[in-house]
Coordinates of N, CA and C in Angstrom, one line a residue:
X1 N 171.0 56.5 2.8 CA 171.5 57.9 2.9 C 170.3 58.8 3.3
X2 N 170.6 60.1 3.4 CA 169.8 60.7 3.8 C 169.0 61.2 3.1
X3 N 167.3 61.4 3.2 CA 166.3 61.6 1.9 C 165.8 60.8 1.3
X4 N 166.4 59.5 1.2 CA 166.4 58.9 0.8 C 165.1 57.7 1.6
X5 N 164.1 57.0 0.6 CA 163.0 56.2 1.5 C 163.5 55.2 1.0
X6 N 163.4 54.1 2.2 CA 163.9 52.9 2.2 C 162.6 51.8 2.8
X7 N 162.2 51.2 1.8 CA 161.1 50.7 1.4 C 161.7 48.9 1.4
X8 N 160.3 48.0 2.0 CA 160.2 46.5 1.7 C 159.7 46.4 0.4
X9 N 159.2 45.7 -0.5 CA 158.3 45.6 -1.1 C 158.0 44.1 -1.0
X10 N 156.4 43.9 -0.4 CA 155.8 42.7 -0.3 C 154.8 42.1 -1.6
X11 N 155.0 41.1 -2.3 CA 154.5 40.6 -3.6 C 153.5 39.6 -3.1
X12 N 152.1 39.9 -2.3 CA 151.4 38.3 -2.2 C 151.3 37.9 -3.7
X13 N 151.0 36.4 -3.3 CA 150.5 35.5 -4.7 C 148.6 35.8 -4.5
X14 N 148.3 35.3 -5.3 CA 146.9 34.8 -4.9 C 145.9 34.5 -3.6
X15 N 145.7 36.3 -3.2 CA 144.8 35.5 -1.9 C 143.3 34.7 -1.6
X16 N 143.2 34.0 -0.9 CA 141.7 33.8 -1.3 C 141.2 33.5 0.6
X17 N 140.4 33.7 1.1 CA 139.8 33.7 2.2 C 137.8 33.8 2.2
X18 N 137.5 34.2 3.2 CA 135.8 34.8 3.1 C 136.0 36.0 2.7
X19 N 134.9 35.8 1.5 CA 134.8 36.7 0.8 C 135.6 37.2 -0.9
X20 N 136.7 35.8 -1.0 CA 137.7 36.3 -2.2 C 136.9 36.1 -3.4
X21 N 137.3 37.1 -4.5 CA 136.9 36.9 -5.8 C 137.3 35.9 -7.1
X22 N 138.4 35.4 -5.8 CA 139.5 34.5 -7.1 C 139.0 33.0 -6.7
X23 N 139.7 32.4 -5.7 CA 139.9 30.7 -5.8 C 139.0 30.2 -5.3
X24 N 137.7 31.2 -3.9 CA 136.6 30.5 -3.9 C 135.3 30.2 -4.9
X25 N 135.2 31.6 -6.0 CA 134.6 31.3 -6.8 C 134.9 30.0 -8.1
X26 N 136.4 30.0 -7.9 CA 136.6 28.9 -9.0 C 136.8 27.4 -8.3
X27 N 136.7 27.4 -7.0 CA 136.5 26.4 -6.5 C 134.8 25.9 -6.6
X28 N 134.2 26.7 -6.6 CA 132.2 26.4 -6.7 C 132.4 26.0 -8.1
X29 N 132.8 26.9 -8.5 CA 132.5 26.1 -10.3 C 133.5 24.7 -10.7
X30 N 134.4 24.3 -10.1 CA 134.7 22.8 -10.7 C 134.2 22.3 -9.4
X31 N 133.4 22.5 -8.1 CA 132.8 21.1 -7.5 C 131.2 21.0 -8.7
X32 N 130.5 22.2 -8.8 CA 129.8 22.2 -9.7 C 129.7 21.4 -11.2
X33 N 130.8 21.2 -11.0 CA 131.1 20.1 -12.6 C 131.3 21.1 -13.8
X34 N 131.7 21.9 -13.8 CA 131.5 23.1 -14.7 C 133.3 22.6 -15.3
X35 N 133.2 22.8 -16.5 CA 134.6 22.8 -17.8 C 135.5 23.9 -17.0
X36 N 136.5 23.8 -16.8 CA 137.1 24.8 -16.6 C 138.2 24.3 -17.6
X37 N 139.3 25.6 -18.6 CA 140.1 25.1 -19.2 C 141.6 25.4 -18.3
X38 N 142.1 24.3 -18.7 CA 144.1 24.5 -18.3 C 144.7 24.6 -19.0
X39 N 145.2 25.8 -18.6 CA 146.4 26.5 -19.2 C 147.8 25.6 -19.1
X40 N 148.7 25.2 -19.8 CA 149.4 24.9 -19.9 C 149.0 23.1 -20.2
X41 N 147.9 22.6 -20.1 CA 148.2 21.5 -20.3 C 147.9 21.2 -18.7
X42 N 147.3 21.8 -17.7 CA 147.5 21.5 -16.9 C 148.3 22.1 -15.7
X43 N 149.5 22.0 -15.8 CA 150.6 22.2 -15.3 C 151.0 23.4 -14.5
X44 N 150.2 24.1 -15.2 CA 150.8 25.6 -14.1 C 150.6 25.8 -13.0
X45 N 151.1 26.2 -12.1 CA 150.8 26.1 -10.6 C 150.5 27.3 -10.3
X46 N 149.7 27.4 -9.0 CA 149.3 28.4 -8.4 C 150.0 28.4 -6.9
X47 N 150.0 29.0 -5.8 CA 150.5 29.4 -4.6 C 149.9 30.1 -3.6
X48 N 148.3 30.1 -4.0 CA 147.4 31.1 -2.9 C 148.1 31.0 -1.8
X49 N 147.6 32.2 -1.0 CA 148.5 32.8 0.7 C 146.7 33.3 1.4
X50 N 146.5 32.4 2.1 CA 145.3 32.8 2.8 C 145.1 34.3 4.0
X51 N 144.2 34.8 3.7 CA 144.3 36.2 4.1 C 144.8 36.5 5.7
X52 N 144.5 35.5 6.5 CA 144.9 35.8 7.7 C 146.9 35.6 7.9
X53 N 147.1 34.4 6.9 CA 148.5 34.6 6.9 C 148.8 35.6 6.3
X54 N 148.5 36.1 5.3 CA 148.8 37.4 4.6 C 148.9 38.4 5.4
X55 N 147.9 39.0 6.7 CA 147.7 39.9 7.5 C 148.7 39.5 8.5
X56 N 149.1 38.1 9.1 CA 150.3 37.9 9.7 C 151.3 38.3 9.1
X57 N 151.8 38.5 7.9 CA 153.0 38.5 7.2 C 153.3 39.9 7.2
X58 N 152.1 40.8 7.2 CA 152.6 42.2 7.1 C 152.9 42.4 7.9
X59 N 152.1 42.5 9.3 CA 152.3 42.3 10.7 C 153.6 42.3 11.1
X60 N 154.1 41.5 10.8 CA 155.5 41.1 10.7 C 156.6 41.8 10.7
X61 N 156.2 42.0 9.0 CA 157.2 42.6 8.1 C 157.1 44.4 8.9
X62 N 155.9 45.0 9.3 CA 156.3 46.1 9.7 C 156.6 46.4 11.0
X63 N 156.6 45.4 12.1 CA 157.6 45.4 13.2 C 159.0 44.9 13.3
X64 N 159.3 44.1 12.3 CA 160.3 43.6 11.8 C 161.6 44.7 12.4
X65 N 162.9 44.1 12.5 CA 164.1 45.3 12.0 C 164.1 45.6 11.1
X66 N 165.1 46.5 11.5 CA 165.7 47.2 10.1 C 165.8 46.2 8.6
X67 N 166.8 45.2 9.4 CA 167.2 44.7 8.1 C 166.2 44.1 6.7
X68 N 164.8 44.3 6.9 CA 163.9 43.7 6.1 C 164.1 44.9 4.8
X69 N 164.4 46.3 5.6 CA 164.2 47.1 4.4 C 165.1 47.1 3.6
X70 N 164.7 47.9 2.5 CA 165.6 47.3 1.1 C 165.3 46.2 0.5
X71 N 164.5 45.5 1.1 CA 164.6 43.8 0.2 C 163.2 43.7 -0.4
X72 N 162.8 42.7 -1.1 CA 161.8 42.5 -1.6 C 161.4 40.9 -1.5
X73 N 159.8 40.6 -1.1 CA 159.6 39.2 -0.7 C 158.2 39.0 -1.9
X74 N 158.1 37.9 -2.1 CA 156.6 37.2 -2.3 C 156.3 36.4 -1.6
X75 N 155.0 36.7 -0.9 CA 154.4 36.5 0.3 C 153.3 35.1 -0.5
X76 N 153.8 33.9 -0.2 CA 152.4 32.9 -0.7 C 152.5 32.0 0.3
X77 N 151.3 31.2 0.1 CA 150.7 29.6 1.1 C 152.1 28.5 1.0
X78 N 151.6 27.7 1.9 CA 153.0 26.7 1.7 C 152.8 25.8 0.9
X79 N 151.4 25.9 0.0 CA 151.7 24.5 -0.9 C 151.0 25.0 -2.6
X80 N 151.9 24.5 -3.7 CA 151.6 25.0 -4.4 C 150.2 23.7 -5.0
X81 N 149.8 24.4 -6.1 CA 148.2 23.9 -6.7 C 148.2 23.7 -7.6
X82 N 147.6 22.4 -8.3 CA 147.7 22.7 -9.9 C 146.3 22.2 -10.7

């Protein structure tokens, strides 16, 4: 209707690329041999979305039609991690 903003909302998971503060630093510390603890026993998974697909996905999403607005996505990698 009218006045009304009609918004996507995009959810990345975990990005990591050159330069990230997340999965490349925790990747140095377990090739390093360093303890890392797991949560869950292990088990929990992660879903990093690498920054250039990330920047594809918005890319996307704001030339996209219409129909993307209104909806809501989480934007992650295609394989999950554990």
């Amino acid at each position: 209707s009218e006045g009304r903003l009609r918004v996507a909302i995009l959810r990345p998971t975990m990005i990591h690329g050159d330069g990230d503060r997340n999965l490349t630093p925790l990747a140095r510390w377990i090739r390093a041999g360093r303890p890392v603890p797991l949560l869950a026993g292990g088990r929990t998974t992660i879903q990093p979305i690498h920054v250039a697909d990330l920047a594809d996905a918005l890319a996307r999403a704001v030339l996209a039609p219409e129909p993307l607005l209104g909806r809501d996505a989480t934007l992650s990698g295609p394989n999950p991690l554990t």
